[in-house]
PDB file of N, CA and C in Angstrom:
ATOM      1  N   MET E   1       0.825  -1.193   0.000  1.00  0.00           N
ATOM      2  CA  MET E   1       0.000   0.000   0.000  1.00  0.00           C
ATOM      3  C   MET E   1       0.873   1.263   0.000  1.00  0.00           C
ATOM      4  N   LYS E   2       1.934   1.233   0.812  1.00  0.00           N
ATOM      5  CA  LYS E   2       2.817   2.387   0.896  1.00  0.00           C
ATOM      6  C   LYS E   2       3.484   2.659  -0.451  1.00  0.00           C
ATOM      7  N   SER E   3       3.915   1.594  -1.138  1.00  0.00           N
ATOM      8  CA  SER E   3       4.559   1.787  -2.436  1.00  0.00           C
ATOM      9  C   SER E   3       3.569   2.315  -3.466  1.00  0.00           C
ATOM     10  N   LEU E   4       2.303   1.921  -3.352  1.00  0.00           N
ATOM     11  CA  LEU E   4       1.272   2.424  -4.258  1.00  0.00           C
ATOM     12  C   LEU E   4       1.066   3.921  -4.045  1.00  0.00           C
ATOM     13  N   LEU E   5       1.056   4.357  -2.788  1.00  0.00           N
ATOM     14  CA  LEU E   5       0.912   5.780  -2.494  1.00  0.00           C
ATOM     15  C   LEU E   5       2.119   6.575  -2.988  1.00  0.00           C
ATOM     16  N   CYS E   6       3.293   6.014  -2.827  1.00  0.00           N
ATOM     17  CA  CYS E   6       4.502   6.680  -3.317  1.00  0.00           C
ATOM     18  C   CYS E   6       4.471   6.808  -4.831  1.00  0.00           C
ATOM     19  N   ALA E   7       4.028   5.750  -5.495  1.00  0.00           N
ATOM     20  CA  ALA E   7       3.930   5.782  -6.953  1.00  0.00           C
ATOM     21  C   ALA E   7       2.914   6.821  -7.404  1.00  0.00           C
ATOM     22  N   ALA E   8       1.789   6.907  -6.710  1.00  0.00           N
ATOM     23  CA  ALA E   8       0.757   7.897  -7.048  1.00  0.00           C
ATOM     24  C   ALA E   8       1.275   9.315  -6.839  1.00  0.00           C
ATOM     25  N   ALA E   9       1.982   9.528  -5.744  1.00  0.00           N
ATOM     26  CA  ALA E   9       2.533  10.854  -5.461  1.00  0.00           C
ATOM     27  C   ALA E   9       3.579  11.233  -6.499  1.00  0.00           C
ATOM     28  N   LEU E  10       4.419  10.292  -6.888  1.00  0.00           N
ATOM     29  CA  LEU E  10       5.431  10.543  -7.905  1.00  0.00           C
ATOM     30  C   LEU E  10       4.781  10.871  -9.235  1.00  0.00           C
ATOM     31  N   THR E  11       3.723  10.140  -9.585  1.00  0.00           N
ATOM     32  CA  THR E  11       3.012  10.395 -10.831  1.00  0.00           C
ATOM     33  C   THR E  11       2.423  11.799 -10.834  1.00  0.00           C
ATOM     34  N   LEU E  12       1.815  12.202  -9.741  1.00  0.00           N
ATOM     35  CA  LEU E  12       1.240  13.547  -9.655  1.00  0.00           C
ATOM     36  C   LEU E  12       2.321  14.613  -9.717  1.00  0.00           C
ATOM     37  N   ALA E  13       3.427  14.370  -9.074  1.00  0.00           N
ATOM     38  CA  ALA E  13       4.520  15.340  -9.091  1.00  0.00           C
ATOM     39  C   ALA E  13       5.083  15.506 -10.492  1.00  0.00           C
ATOM     40  N   CYS E  14       5.167  14.423 -11.241  1.00  0.00           N
ATOM     41  CA  CYS E  14       5.681  14.485 -12.607  1.00  0.00           C
ATOM     42  C   CYS E  14       4.665  15.102 -13.558  1.00  0.00           C
ATOM     43  N   ALA E  15       3.394  14.924 -13.284  1.00  0.00           N
ATOM     44  CA  ALA E  15       2.351  15.439 -14.168  1.00  0.00           C
ATOM     45  C   ALA E  15       2.179  16.948 -14.018  1.00  0.00           C
ATOM     46  N   ALA E  16       2.428  17.493 -12.874  1.00  0.00           N
ATOM     47  CA  ALA E  16       2.200  18.916 -12.643  1.00  0.00           C
ATOM     48  C   ALA E  16       3.011  19.810 -13.578  1.00  0.00           C
ATOM     49  N   PRO E  17       4.313  19.582 -13.757  1.00  0.00           N
ATOM     50  CA  PRO E  17       5.049  20.430 -14.682  1.00  0.00           C
ATOM     51  C   PRO E  17       4.544  20.306 -16.117  1.00  0.00           C
ATOM     52  N   ALA E  18       4.100  19.131 -16.510  1.00  0.00           N
ATOM     53  CA  ALA E  18       3.596  18.952 -17.873  1.00  0.00           C
ATOM     54  C   ALA E  18       2.359  19.799 -18.095  1.00  0.00           C
ATOM     55  N   LEU E  19       1.502  19.880 -17.073  1.00  0.00           N
ATOM     56  CA  LEU E  19       0.310  20.709 -17.206  1.00  0.00           C
ATOM     57  C   LEU E  19       0.688  22.180 -17.306  1.00  0.00           C
ATOM     58  N   ALA E  20       1.688  22.600 -16.567  1.00  0.00           N
ATOM     59  CA  ALA E  20       2.125  23.993 -16.635  1.00  0.00           C
ATOM     60  C   ALA E  20       2.693  24.295 -18.008  1.00  0.00           C
ATOM     61  N   ASP E  21       3.434  23.370 -18.589  1.00  0.00           N
ATOM     62  CA  ASP E  21       3.988  23.568 -19.917  1.00  0.00           C
ATOM     63  C   ASP E  21       2.876  23.666 -20.960  1.00  0.00           C
ATOM     64  N   LYS E  22       1.852  22.821 -20.845  1.00  0.00           N
ATOM     65  CA  LYS E  22       0.742  22.868 -21.789  1.00  0.00           C
ATOM     66  C   LYS E  22      -0.014  24.177 -21.652  1.00  0.00           C
ATOM     67  N   ALA E  23      -0.208  24.611 -20.429  1.00  0.00           N
ATOM     68  CA  ALA E  23      -0.921  25.872 -20.206  1.00  0.00           C
ATOM     69  C   ALA E  23      -0.166  27.040 -20.823  1.00  0.00           C
ATOM     70  N   SER E  24       1.137  27.093 -20.631  1.00  0.00           N
ATOM     71  CA  SER E  24       1.907  28.201 -21.200  1.00  0.00           C
ATOM     72  C   SER E  24       2.003  28.078 -22.715  1.00  0.00           C
ATOM     73  N   ALA E  25       2.056  26.854 -23.242  1.00  0.00           N
ATOM     74  CA  ALA E  25       2.064  26.669 -24.697  1.00  0.00           C
ATOM     75  C   ALA E  25       0.730  27.109 -25.296  1.00  0.00           C
ATOM     76  N   ASP E  26      -0.359  26.752 -24.643  1.00  0.00           N
ATOM     77  CA  ASP E  26      -1.679  27.170 -25.116  1.00  0.00           C
ATOM     78  C   ASP E  26      -1.844  28.683 -25.036  1.00  0.00           C
ATOM     79  N   GLN E  27      -1.306  29.281 -23.991  1.00  0.00           N
ATOM     80  CA  GLN E  27      -1.364  30.740 -23.856  1.00  0.00           C
ATOM     81  C   GLN E  27      -0.559  31.404 -24.968  1.00  0.00           C
ATOM     82  N   CYS E  28       0.587  30.858 -25.263  1.00  0.00           N
ATOM     83  CA  CYS E  28       1.414  31.354 -26.361  1.00  0.00           C
ATOM     84  C   CYS E  28       0.647  31.247 -27.679  1.00  0.00           C
ATOM     85  N   ALA E  29       0.012  30.103 -27.909  1.00  0.00           N
ATOM     86  CA  ALA E  29      -0.722  29.859 -29.149  1.00  0.00           C
ATOM     87  C   ALA E  29      -1.915  30.795 -29.299  1.00  0.00           C
ATOM     88  N   ALA E  30      -2.468  31.254 -28.198  1.00  0.00           N
ATOM     89  CA  ALA E  30      -3.616  32.163 -28.262  1.00  0.00           C
ATOM     90  C   ALA E  30      -3.251  33.479 -28.945  1.00  0.00           C
ATOM     91  N   ASN E  31      -1.976  33.820 -28.953  1.00  0.00           N
ATOM     92  CA  ASN E  31      -1.515  35.072 -29.561  1.00  0.00           C
ATOM     93  C   ASN E  31      -1.056  34.902 -31.009  1.00  0.00           C
ATOM     94  N   LEU E  32      -1.178  33.701 -31.551  1.00  0.00           N
ATOM     95  CA  LEU E  32      -0.734  33.436 -32.918  1.00  0.00           C
ATOM     96  C   LEU E  32      -1.778  33.876 -33.935  1.00  0.00           C
ATOM     97  N   GLY E  33      -1.320  34.063 -35.176  1.00  0.00           N
ATOM     98  CA  GLY E  33      -2.233  34.323 -36.284  1.00  0.00           C
ATOM     99  C   GLY E  33      -3.000  33.057 -36.627  1.00  0.00           C
ATOM    100  N   ALA E  34      -3.977  33.177 -37.495  1.00  0.00           N
ATOM    101  CA  ALA E  34      -4.861  32.058 -37.817  1.00  0.00           C
ATOM    102  C   ALA E  34      -4.113  30.853 -38.384  1.00  0.00           C
ATOM    103  N   ASP E  35      -3.192  31.071 -39.310  1.00  0.00           N
ATOM    104  CA  ASP E  35      -2.454  29.946 -39.896  1.00  0.00           C
ATOM    105  C   ASP E  35      -1.600  29.242 -38.851  1.00  0.00           C
ATOM    106  N   ALA E  36      -0.914  30.004 -38.028  1.00  0.00           N
ATOM    107  CA  ALA E  36      -0.062  29.419 -36.989  1.00  0.00           C
ATOM    108  C   ALA E  36      -0.904  28.681 -35.943  1.00  0.00           C
ATOM    109  N   LYS E  37      -2.081  29.221 -35.621  1.00  0.00           N
ATOM    110  CA  LYS E  37      -2.975  28.533 -34.679  1.00  0.00           C
ATOM    111  C   LYS E  37      -3.417  27.188 -35.243  1.00  0.00           C
ATOM    112  N   ALA E  38      -3.701  27.147 -36.532  1.00  0.00           N
ATOM    113  CA  ALA E  38      -4.119  25.891 -37.163  1.00  0.00           C
ATOM    114  C   ALA E  38      -2.995  24.859 -37.102  1.00  0.00           C
ATOM    115  N   ILE E  39      -1.785  25.289 -37.344  1.00  0.00           N
ATOM    116  CA  ILE E  39      -0.628  24.384 -37.284  1.00  0.00           C
ATOM    117  C   ILE E  39      -0.409  23.916 -35.853  1.00  0.00           C
ATOM    118  N   TYR E  40      -0.497  24.823 -34.915  1.00  0.00           N
ATOM    119  CA  TYR E  40      -0.349  24.464 -33.503  1.00  0.00           C
ATOM    120  C   TYR E  40      -1.387  23.415 -33.113  1.00  0.00           C
ATOM    121  N   ALA E  41      -2.631  23.666 -33.465  1.00  0.00           N
ATOM    122  CA  ALA E  41      -3.717  22.741 -33.106  1.00  0.00           C
ATOM    123  C   ALA E  41      -3.508  21.365 -33.728  1.00  0.00           C
ATOM    124  N   ALA E  42      -2.986  21.326 -34.943  1.00  0.00           N
ATOM    125  CA  ALA E  42      -2.762  20.051 -35.615  1.00  0.00           C
ATOM    126  C   ALA E  42      -1.581  19.292 -35.025  1.00  0.00           C
ATOM    127  N   ALA E  43      -0.538  20.007 -34.624  1.00  0.00           N
ATOM    128  CA  ALA E  43       0.696  19.360 -34.170  1.00  0.00           C
ATOM    129  C   ALA E  43       0.760  19.120 -32.664  1.00  0.00           C
ATOM    130  N   ALA E  44       0.047  19.904 -31.894  1.00  0.00           N
ATOM    131  CA  ALA E  44       0.169  19.830 -30.426  1.00  0.00           C
ATOM    132  C   ALA E  44      -0.108  18.449 -29.836  1.00  0.00           C
ATOM    133  N   PRO E  45      -1.158  17.739 -30.273  1.00  0.00           N
ATOM    134  CA  PRO E  45      -1.436  16.456 -29.619  1.00  0.00           C
ATOM    135  C   PRO E  45      -0.288  15.441 -29.662  1.00  0.00           C
ATOM    136  N   GLY E  46       0.492  15.423 -30.726  1.00  0.00           N
ATOM    137  CA  GLY E  46       1.576  14.451 -30.823  1.00  0.00           C
ATOM    138  C   GLY E  46       2.962  15.020 -30.641  1.00  0.00           C
ATOM    139  N   PHE E  47       3.056  16.322 -30.374  1.00  0.00           N
ATOM    140  CA  PHE E  47       4.366  16.975 -30.362  1.00  0.00           C
ATOM    141  C   PHE E  47       5.286  16.463 -29.255  1.00  0.00           C
ATOM    142  N   ALA E  48       4.783  16.389 -28.050  1.00  0.00           N
ATOM    143  CA  ALA E  48       5.631  16.011 -26.915  1.00  0.00           C
ATOM    144  C   ALA E  48       6.201  14.608 -27.048  1.00  0.00           C
ATOM    145  N   SER E  49       5.468  13.718 -27.678  1.00  0.00           N
ATOM    146  CA  SER E  49       5.931  12.332 -27.794  1.00  0.00           C
ATOM    147  C   SER E  49       6.573  12.023 -29.145  1.00  0.00           C
ATOM    148  N   ALA E  50       6.648  13.002 -30.027  1.00  0.00           N
ATOM    149  CA  ALA E  50       7.204  12.779 -31.362  1.00  0.00           C
ATOM    150  C   ALA E  50       8.706  12.516 -31.296  1.00  0.00           C
ATOM    151  N   ALA E  51       9.141  11.508 -32.045  1.00  0.00           N
ATOM    152  CA  ALA E  51      10.575  11.224 -32.127  1.00  0.00           C
ATOM    153  C   ALA E  51      11.284  12.352 -32.865  1.00  0.00           C
ATOM    154  N   ASP E  52      10.621  12.924 -33.868  1.00  0.00           N
ATOM    155  CA  ASP E  52      11.167  14.032 -34.645  1.00  0.00           C
ATOM    156  C   ASP E  52      10.106  15.126 -34.712  1.00  0.00           C
ATOM    157  N   PRO E  53      10.062  16.012 -33.717  1.00  0.00           N
ATOM    158  CA  PRO E  53       9.007  17.019 -33.673  1.00  0.00           C
ATOM    159  C   PRO E  53       8.999  17.958 -34.877  1.00  0.00           C
ATOM    160  N   ARG E  54      10.172  18.254 -35.405  1.00  0.00           N
ATOM    161  CA  ARG E  54      10.238  19.122 -36.587  1.00  0.00           C
ATOM    162  C   ARG E  54       9.548  18.460 -37.773  1.00  0.00           C
ATOM    163  N   ALA E  55       9.777  17.169 -37.954  1.00  0.00           N
ATOM    164  CA  ALA E  55       9.126  16.432 -39.039  1.00  0.00           C
ATOM    165  C   ALA E  55       7.613  16.398 -38.842  1.00  0.00           C
ATOM    166  N   LEU E  56       7.174  16.282 -37.596  1.00  0.00           N
ATOM    167  CA  LEU E  56       5.743  16.294 -37.299  1.00  0.00           C
ATOM    168  C   LEU E  56       5.118  17.618 -37.720  1.00  0.00           C
ATOM    169  N   VAL E  57       5.755  18.726 -37.353  1.00  0.00           N
ATOM    170  CA  VAL E  57       5.233  20.047 -37.713  1.00  0.00           C
ATOM    171  C   VAL E  57       5.229  20.207 -39.229  1.00  0.00           C
ATOM    172  N   THR E  58       6.282  19.757 -39.890  1.00  0.00           N
ATOM    173  CA  THR E  58       6.339  19.830 -41.351  1.00  0.00           C
ATOM    174  C   THR E  58       5.215  19.026 -41.978  1.00  0.00           C
ATOM    175  N   GLU E  59       5.004  17.811 -41.500  1.00  0.00           N
ATOM    176  CA  GLU E  59       3.947  16.951 -42.014  1.00  0.00           C
ATOM    177  C   GLU E  59       2.566  17.589 -41.835  1.00  0.00           C
ATOM    178  N   LYS E  60       2.303  18.099 -40.650  1.00  0.00           N
ATOM    179  CA  LYS E  60       1.005  18.726 -40.361  1.00  0.00           C
ATOM    180  C   LYS E  60       0.813  19.991 -41.196  1.00  0.00           C
ATOM    181  N   THR E  61       1.885  20.766 -41.352  1.00  0.00           N
ATOM    182  CA  THR E  61       1.809  21.993 -42.145  1.00  0.00           C
ATOM    183  C   THR E  61       1.513  21.673 -43.603  1.00  0.00           C
ATOM    184  N   LYS E  62       2.206  20.685 -44.159  1.00  0.00           N
ATOM    185  CA  LYS E  62       1.959  20.292 -45.550  1.00  0.00           C
ATOM    186  C   LYS E  62       0.516  19.847 -45.744  1.00  0.00           C
ATOM    187  N   ALA E  63      -0.009  19.089 -44.804  1.00  0.00           N
ATOM    188  CA  ALA E  63      -1.390  18.623 -44.895  1.00  0.00           C
ATOM    189  C   ALA E  63      -2.360  19.804 -44.863  1.00  0.00           C
ATOM    190  N   LEU E  64      -2.083  20.783 -44.032  1.00  0.00           N
ATOM    191  CA  LEU E  64      -2.946  21.961 -43.948  1.00  0.00           C
ATOM    192  C   LEU E  64      -2.867  22.800 -45.220  1.00  0.00           C
ATOM    193  N   VAL E  65      -1.687  22.891 -45.819  1.00  0.00           N
ATOM    194  CA  VAL E  65      -1.540  23.615 -47.088  1.00  0.00           C
ATOM    195  C   VAL E  65      -2.303  22.882 -48.183  1.00  0.00           C
ATOM    196  N   GLN E  66      -2.143  21.569 -48.252  1.00  0.00           N
ATOM    197  CA  GLN E  66      -2.829  20.778 -49.279  1.00  0.00           C
ATOM    198  C   GLN E  66      -4.345  20.846 -49.150  1.00  0.00           C
ATOM    199  N   SER E  67      -4.840  20.968 -47.931  1.00  0.00           N
ATOM    200  CA  SER E  67      -6.290  21.048 -47.717  1.00  0.00           C
ATOM    201  C   SER E  67      -6.820  22.460 -47.935  1.00  0.00           C
ATOM    202  N   GLY E  68      -5.925  23.433 -48.064  1.00  0.00           N
ATOM    203  CA  GLY E  68      -6.336  24.815 -48.264  1.00  0.00           C
ATOM    204  C   GLY E  68      -6.567  25.580 -46.970  1.00  0.00           C
ATOM    205  N   ALA E  69      -6.309  24.954 -45.827  1.00  0.00           N
ATOM    206  CA  ALA E  69      -6.524  25.607 -44.533  1.00  0.00           C
ATOM    207  C   ALA E  69      -5.437  26.639 -44.223  1.00  0.00           C
ATOM    208  N   VAL E  70      -4.246  26.451 -44.801  1.00  0.00           N
ATOM    209  CA  VAL E  70      -3.127  27.358 -44.603  1.00  0.00           C
ATOM    210  C   VAL E  70      -2.587  27.720 -45.981  1.00  0.00           C
ATOM    211  N   SER E  71      -2.290  29.006 -46.193  1.00  0.00           N
ATOM    212  CA  SER E  71      -1.761  29.422 -47.488  1.00  0.00           C
ATOM    213  C   SER E  71      -0.319  28.951 -47.651  1.00  0.00           C
ATOM    214  N   MET E  72       0.038  28.638 -48.877  1.00  0.00           N
ATOM    215  CA  MET E  72       1.404  28.164 -49.132  1.00  0.00           C
ATOM    216  C   MET E  72       2.420  29.260 -48.811  1.00  0.00           C
ATOM    217  N   SER E  73       2.090  30.486 -49.160  1.00  0.00           N
ATOM    218  CA  SER E  73       3.040  31.579 -48.931  1.00  0.00           C
ATOM    219  C   SER E  73       3.241  31.878 -47.447  1.00  0.00           C
ATOM    220  N   GLY E  74       2.255  31.598 -46.639  1.00  0.00           N
ATOM    221  CA  GLY E  74       2.365  31.881 -45.217  1.00  0.00           C
ATOM    222  C   GLY E  74       2.726  30.682 -44.361  1.00  0.00           C
ATOM    223  N   ALA E  75       2.896  29.522 -44.998  1.00  0.00           N
ATOM    224  CA  ALA E  75       3.099  28.289 -44.243  1.00  0.00           C
ATOM    225  C   ALA E  75       4.379  28.298 -43.414  1.00  0.00           C
ATOM    226  N   ARG E  76       5.471  28.692 -44.017  1.00  0.00           N
ATOM    227  CA  ARG E  76       6.752  28.636 -43.294  1.00  0.00           C
ATOM    228  C   ARG E  76       6.766  29.556 -42.075  1.00  0.00           C
ATOM    229  N   PRO E  77       6.435  30.844 -42.248  1.00  0.00           N
ATOM    230  CA  PRO E  77       6.452  31.700 -41.052  1.00  0.00           C
ATOM    231  C   PRO E  77       5.418  31.266 -40.001  1.00  0.00           C
ATOM    232  N   ALA E  78       4.288  30.748 -40.446  1.00  0.00           N
ATOM    233  CA  ALA E  78       3.273  30.277 -39.500  1.00  0.00           C
ATOM    234  C   ALA E  78       3.783  29.057 -38.741  1.00  0.00           C
ATOM    235  N   ALA E  79       4.459  28.145 -39.444  1.00  0.00           N
ATOM    236  CA  ALA E  79       5.012  26.954 -38.792  1.00  0.00           C
ATOM    237  C   ALA E  79       6.096  27.336 -37.799  1.00  0.00           C
ATOM    238  N   GLU E  80       6.909  28.325 -38.138  1.00  0.00           N
ATOM    239  CA  GLU E  80       7.951  28.783 -37.217  1.00  0.00           C
ATOM    240  C   GLU E  80       7.338  29.419 -35.973  1.00  0.00           C
ATOM    241  N   ALA E  81       6.288  30.201 -36.163  1.00  0.00           N
ATOM    242  CA  ALA E  81       5.611  30.824 -35.020  1.00  0.00           C
ATOM    243  C   ALA E  81       4.954  29.757 -34.143  1.00  0.00           C
ATOM    244  N   ALA E  82       4.293  28.800 -34.769  1.00  0.00           N
ATOM    245  CA  ALA E  82       3.663  27.714 -34.014  1.00  0.00           C
ATOM    246  C   ALA E  82       4.727  26.903 -33.280  1.00  0.00           C
ATOM    247  N   GLY E  83       5.855  26.686 -33.938  1.00  0.00           N
ATOM    248  CA  GLY E  83       6.950  25.922 -33.329  1.00  0.00           C
ATOM    249  C   GLY E  83       7.468  26.553 -32.057  1.00  0.00           C
ATOM    250  N   ALA E  84       7.492  27.886 -32.017  1.00  0.00           N
ATOM    251  CA  ALA E  84       7.946  28.576 -30.806  1.00  0.00           C
ATOM    252  C   ALA E  84       7.041  28.242 -29.616  1.00  0.00           C
ATOM    253  N   CYS E  85       5.758  28.085 -29.877  1.00  0.00           N
ATOM    254  CA  CYS E  85       4.822  27.719 -28.802  1.00  0.00           C
ATOM    255  C   CYS E  85       4.894  26.222 -28.525  1.00  0.00           C
ATOM    256  N   LEU E  86       5.001  25.431 -29.572  1.00  0.00           N
ATOM    257  CA  LEU E  86       5.027  23.977 -29.422  1.00  0.00           C
ATOM    258  C   LEU E  86       6.205  23.505 -28.582  1.00  0.00           C
ATOM    259  N   THR E  87       7.335  24.191 -28.680  1.00  0.00           N
ATOM    260  CA  THR E  87       8.519  23.759 -27.928  1.00  0.00           C
ATOM    261  C   THR E  87       8.265  23.786 -26.413  1.00  0.00           C
ATOM    262  N   GLN E  88       7.288  24.563 -25.993  1.00  0.00           N
ATOM    263  CA  GLN E  88       6.973  24.629 -24.564  1.00  0.00           C
ATOM    264  C   GLN E  88       6.262  23.357 -24.076  1.00  0.00           C
ATOM    265  N   LEU E  89       5.840  22.520 -25.011  1.00  0.00           N
ATOM    266  CA  LEU E  89       5.173  21.262 -24.642  1.00  0.00           C
ATOM    267  C   LEU E  89       6.171  20.172 -24.248  1.00  0.00           C
ATOM    268  N   ARG E  90       7.430  20.358 -24.548  1.00  0.00           N
ATOM    269  CA  ARG E  90       8.432  19.320 -24.287  1.00  0.00           C
ATOM    270  C   ARG E  90       9.023  19.425 -22.935  1.00  0.00           C
TER     271      ARG E  90
END
């Protein structure tokens, strides 16, 4: 029982910083332009666990450009802006 409580406490202690990082990343994303917000929203769910986060953002950005949700001319700067917020998720 004692080890179970210790494990639960450790899990909560480890989870707290992750929530703070997500909150600050979401706050950062709230100040982004529409294209960057779309990229952030598409990439955020898998960003923290991605083996190659840059490739993930590139993949999501390309998909958004192909679907017409993000303009091709604005994709790179929007992805860079979204990336600045996404890095707070790690």
